[in-house]
Short mmCIF file of C-alpha atoms and ligand atoms in Angstrom, two decimals:
data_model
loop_
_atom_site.label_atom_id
_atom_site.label_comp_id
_atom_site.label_asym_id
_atom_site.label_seq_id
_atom_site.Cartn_x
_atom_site.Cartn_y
_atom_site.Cartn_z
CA UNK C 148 19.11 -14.29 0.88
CA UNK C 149 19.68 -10.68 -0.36
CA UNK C 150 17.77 -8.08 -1.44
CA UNK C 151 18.41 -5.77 -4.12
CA UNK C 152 16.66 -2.57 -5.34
CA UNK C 153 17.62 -1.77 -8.79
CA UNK C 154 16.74 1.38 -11.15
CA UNK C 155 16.18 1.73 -14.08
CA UNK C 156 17.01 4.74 -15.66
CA UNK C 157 17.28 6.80 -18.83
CA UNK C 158 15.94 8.66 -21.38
CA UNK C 159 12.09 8.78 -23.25
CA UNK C 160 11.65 5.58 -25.36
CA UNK C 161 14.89 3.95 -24.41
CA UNK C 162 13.01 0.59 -23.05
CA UNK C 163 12.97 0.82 -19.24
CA UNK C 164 9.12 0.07 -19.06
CA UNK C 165 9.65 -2.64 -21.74
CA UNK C 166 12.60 -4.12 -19.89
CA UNK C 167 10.77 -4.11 -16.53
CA UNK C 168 8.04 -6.19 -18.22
CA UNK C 169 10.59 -8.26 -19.99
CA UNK C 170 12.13 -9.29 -16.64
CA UNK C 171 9.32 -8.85 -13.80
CA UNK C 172 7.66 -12.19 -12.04
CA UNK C 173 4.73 -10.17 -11.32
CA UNK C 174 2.59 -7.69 -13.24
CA UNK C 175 4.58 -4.75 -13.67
CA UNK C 176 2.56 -1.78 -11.56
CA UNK C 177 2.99 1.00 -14.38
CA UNK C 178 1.96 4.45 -14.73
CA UNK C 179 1.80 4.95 -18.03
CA UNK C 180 0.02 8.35 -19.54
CA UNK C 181 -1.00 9.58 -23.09
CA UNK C 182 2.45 10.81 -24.50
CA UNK C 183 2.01 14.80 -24.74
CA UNK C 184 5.40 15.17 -26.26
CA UNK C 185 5.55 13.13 -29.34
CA UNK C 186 8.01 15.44 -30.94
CA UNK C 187 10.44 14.51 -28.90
CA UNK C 188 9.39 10.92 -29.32
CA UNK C 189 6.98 9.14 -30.99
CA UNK C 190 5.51 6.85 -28.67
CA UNK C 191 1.46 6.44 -27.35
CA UNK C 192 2.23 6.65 -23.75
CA UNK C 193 5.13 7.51 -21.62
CA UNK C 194 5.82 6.57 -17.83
CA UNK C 195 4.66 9.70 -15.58
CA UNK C 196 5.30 8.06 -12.22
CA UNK C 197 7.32 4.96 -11.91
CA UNK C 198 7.25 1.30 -13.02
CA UNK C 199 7.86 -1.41 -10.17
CA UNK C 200 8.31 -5.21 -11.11
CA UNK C 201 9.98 -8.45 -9.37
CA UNK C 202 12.13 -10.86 -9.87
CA UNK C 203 13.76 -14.04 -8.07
CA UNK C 204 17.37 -14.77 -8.91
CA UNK C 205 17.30 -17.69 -6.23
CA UNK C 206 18.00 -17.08 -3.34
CA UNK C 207 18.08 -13.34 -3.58
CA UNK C 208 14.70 -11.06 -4.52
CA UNK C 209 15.15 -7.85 -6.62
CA UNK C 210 12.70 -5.18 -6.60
CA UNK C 211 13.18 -3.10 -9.92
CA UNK C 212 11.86 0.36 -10.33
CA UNK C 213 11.66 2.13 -13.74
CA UNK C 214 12.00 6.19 -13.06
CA UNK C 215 10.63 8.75 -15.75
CA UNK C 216 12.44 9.25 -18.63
CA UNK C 217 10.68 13.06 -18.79
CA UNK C 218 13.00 15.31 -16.48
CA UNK C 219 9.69 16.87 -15.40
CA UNK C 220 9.11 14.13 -13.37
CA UNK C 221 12.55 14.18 -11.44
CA UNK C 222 11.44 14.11 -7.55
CA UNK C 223 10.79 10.80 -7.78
CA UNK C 224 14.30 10.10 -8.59
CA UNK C 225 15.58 11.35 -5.15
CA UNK C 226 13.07 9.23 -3.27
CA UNK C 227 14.47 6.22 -5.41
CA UNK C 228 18.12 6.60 -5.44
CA UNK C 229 18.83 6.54 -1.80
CA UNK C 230 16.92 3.21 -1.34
CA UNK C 231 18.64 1.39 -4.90
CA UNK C 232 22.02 -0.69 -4.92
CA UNK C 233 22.25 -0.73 -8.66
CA UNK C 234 21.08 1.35 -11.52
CA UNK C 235 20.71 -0.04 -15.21
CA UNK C 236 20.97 2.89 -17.47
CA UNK C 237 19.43 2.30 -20.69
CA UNK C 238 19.92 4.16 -23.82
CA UNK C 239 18.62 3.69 -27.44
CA UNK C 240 21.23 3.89 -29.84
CA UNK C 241 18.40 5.20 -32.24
CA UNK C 242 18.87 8.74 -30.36
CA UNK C 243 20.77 11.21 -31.53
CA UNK C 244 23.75 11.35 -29.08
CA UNK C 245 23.42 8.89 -27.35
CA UNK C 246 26.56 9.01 -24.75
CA UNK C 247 24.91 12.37 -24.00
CA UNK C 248 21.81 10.81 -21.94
CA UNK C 249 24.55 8.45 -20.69
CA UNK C 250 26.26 11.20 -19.21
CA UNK C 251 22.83 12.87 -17.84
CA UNK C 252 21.52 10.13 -15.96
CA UNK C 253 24.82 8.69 -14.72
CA UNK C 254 25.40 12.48 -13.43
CA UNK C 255 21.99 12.96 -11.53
CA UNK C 256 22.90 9.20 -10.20
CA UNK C 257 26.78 9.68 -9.55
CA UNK C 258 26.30 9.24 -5.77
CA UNK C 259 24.31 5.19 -6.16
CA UNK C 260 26.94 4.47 -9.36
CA UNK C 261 30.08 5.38 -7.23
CA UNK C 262 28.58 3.30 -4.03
CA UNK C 263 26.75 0.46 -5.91
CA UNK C 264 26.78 -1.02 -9.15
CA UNK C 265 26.36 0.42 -12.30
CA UNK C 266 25.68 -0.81 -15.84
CA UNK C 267 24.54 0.39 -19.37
CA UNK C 268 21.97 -1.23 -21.85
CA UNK C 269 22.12 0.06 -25.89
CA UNK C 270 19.08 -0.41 -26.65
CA UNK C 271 17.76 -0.12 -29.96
CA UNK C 272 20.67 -1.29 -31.88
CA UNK C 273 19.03 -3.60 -34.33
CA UNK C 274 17.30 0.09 -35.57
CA UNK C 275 20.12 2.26 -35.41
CA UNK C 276 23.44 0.23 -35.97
CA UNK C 277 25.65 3.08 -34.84
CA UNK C 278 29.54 3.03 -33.79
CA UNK C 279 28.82 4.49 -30.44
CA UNK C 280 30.37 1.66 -27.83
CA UNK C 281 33.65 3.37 -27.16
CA UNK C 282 32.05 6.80 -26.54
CA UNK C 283 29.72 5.51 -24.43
CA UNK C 284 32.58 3.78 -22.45
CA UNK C 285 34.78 6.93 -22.29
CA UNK C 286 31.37 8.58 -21.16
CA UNK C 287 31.26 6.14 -17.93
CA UNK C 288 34.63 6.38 -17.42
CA UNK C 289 34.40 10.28 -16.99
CA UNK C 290 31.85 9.97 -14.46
CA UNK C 291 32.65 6.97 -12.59
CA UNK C 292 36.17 7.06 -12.89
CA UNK C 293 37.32 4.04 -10.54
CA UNK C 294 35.53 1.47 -12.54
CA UNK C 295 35.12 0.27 -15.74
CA UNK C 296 30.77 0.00 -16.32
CA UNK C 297 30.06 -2.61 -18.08
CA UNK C 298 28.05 -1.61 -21.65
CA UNK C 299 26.05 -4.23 -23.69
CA UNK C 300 23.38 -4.05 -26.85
CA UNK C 301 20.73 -5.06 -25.50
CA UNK C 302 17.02 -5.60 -26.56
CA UNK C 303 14.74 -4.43 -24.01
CA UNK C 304 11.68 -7.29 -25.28
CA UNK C 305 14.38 -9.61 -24.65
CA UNK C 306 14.14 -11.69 -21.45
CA UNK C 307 16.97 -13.66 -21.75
CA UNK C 308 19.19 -10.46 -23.14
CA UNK C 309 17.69 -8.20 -20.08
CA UNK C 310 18.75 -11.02 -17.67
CA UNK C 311 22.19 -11.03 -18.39
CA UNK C 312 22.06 -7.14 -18.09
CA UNK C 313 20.78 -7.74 -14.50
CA UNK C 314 23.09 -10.42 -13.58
CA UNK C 315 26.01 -9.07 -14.64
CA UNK C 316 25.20 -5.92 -12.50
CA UNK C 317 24.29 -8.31 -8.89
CA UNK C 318 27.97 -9.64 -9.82
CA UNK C 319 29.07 -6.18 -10.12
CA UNK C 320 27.13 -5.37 -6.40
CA UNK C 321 28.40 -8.26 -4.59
CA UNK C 322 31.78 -7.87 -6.04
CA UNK C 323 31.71 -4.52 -4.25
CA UNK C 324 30.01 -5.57 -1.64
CA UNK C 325 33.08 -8.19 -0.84
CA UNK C 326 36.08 -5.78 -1.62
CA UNK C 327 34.71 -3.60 0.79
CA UNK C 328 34.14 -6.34 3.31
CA UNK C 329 37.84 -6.98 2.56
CA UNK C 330 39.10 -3.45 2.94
CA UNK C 331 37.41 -3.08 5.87
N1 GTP V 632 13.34 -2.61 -32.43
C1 GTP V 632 13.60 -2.52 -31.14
N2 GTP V 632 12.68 -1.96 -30.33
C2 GTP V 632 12.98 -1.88 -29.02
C3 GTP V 632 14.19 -2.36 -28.47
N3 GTP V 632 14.20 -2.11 -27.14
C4 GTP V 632 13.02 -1.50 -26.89
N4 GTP V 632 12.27 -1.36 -28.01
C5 GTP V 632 10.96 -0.70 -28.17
O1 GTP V 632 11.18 0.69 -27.87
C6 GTP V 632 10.07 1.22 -27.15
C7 GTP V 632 10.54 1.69 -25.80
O2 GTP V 632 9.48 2.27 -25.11
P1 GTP V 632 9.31 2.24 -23.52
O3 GTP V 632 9.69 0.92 -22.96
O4 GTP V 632 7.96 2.77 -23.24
O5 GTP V 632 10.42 3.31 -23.10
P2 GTP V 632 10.63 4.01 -21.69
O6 GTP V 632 12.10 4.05 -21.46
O7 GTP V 632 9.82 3.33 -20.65
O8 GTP V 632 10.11 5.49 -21.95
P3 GTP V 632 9.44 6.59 -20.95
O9 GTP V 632 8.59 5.88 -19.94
O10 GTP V 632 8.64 7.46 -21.85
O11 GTP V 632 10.58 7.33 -20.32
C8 GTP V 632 9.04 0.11 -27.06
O12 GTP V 632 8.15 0.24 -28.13
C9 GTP V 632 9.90 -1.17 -27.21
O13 GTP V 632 9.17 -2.26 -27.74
C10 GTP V 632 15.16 -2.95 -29.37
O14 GTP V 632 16.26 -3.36 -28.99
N5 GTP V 632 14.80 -3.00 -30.68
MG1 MG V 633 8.38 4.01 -19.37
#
């Protein structure tokens, strides 16, 4: 049995809290405060802390952790990222530039996307029906430049759509995980 610790990361309103909830066993733990920048998006609350939820994916346990999408809140990103093996970034394709945030947030991650696994969620899609795939691959591929990260649509309320997202990064891990075993 394994144990992974996965982040979520990404910008305001891109669906890491709603993905957490979509996917977690347990209550999600959330800190969620009254959104003081609804300029920037319009949503009631926004995550100040972090969000933590569970999941089995028998036999292995995976603790997920949402992180802030407000930079303000950016220290606890450092205490996360040493302890994670993946990171899910999530955009919404509703954003304007979206390949931009991609490029953000796989940057202040580079070090856990270049040692563990790395994917990215398009969130948003059925909203904002944009041509933004290959960007968002050439994006990765700039920053992470030995391997191709996956990118899917996804729908963060989506259980079954979120699972897949989360699978398909544990293959990327243990894939890894196995060439370096292999390479010694
Ligand atoms: N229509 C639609 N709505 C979505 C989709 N994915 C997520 N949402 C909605 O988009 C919003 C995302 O908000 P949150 O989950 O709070 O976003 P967050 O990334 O946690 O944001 P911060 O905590 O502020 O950084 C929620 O209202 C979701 O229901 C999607 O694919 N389609
Ligand atoms: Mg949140």
């Amino acid at each position: 049995m394994a144990e992974y610790v996965i982040l979520f990361a990404g910008p305001m309103g891109a669906g890491k809290t709603t993905a957490l909830r979509s996917l977690s066993e347990i209550e999600v733990v959330s800190t969620e405060a009254v959104n003081s920048d609804r300029s920037r998006n319009d949503k009631p609350t926004t995550t100040v802390a972090l969000d933590y939820g569970e999941i089995d994916l028998d036999p292995d346990k995976v603790r997920l952790y949402g992180v802030p999408g407000q930079e303000r809140f950016d220290f606890m990103w450092e205490i996360l990222r040493d302890r994670a093996m993946g990171l899910i970034v999530l955009v919404n394709a509703d954003a304007p530039e979206p390949e931009r945030h991609v490029y953000e947030h796989l940057t202040a991650f580079a070090e856990l996307a270049n040692r563990g696994g790395v994917v990215v969620g398009v969130t948003r899609y059925d909203i904002q029906r944009t041509d933004i795939g290959d960007r968002i691959v050439a994006t990765a591929r700039a920053v992470v430049p030995d391997r191709v990260t996956p990118v899917f649509a996804v729908d963060a309320r989506d259980q079954e759509q979120m699972r897949t997202l989360l699978l398909s990064l544990i293959a990327d891990i243990e894939t890894r995980q196995a060439l370096a075993e292999a390479t010694g």
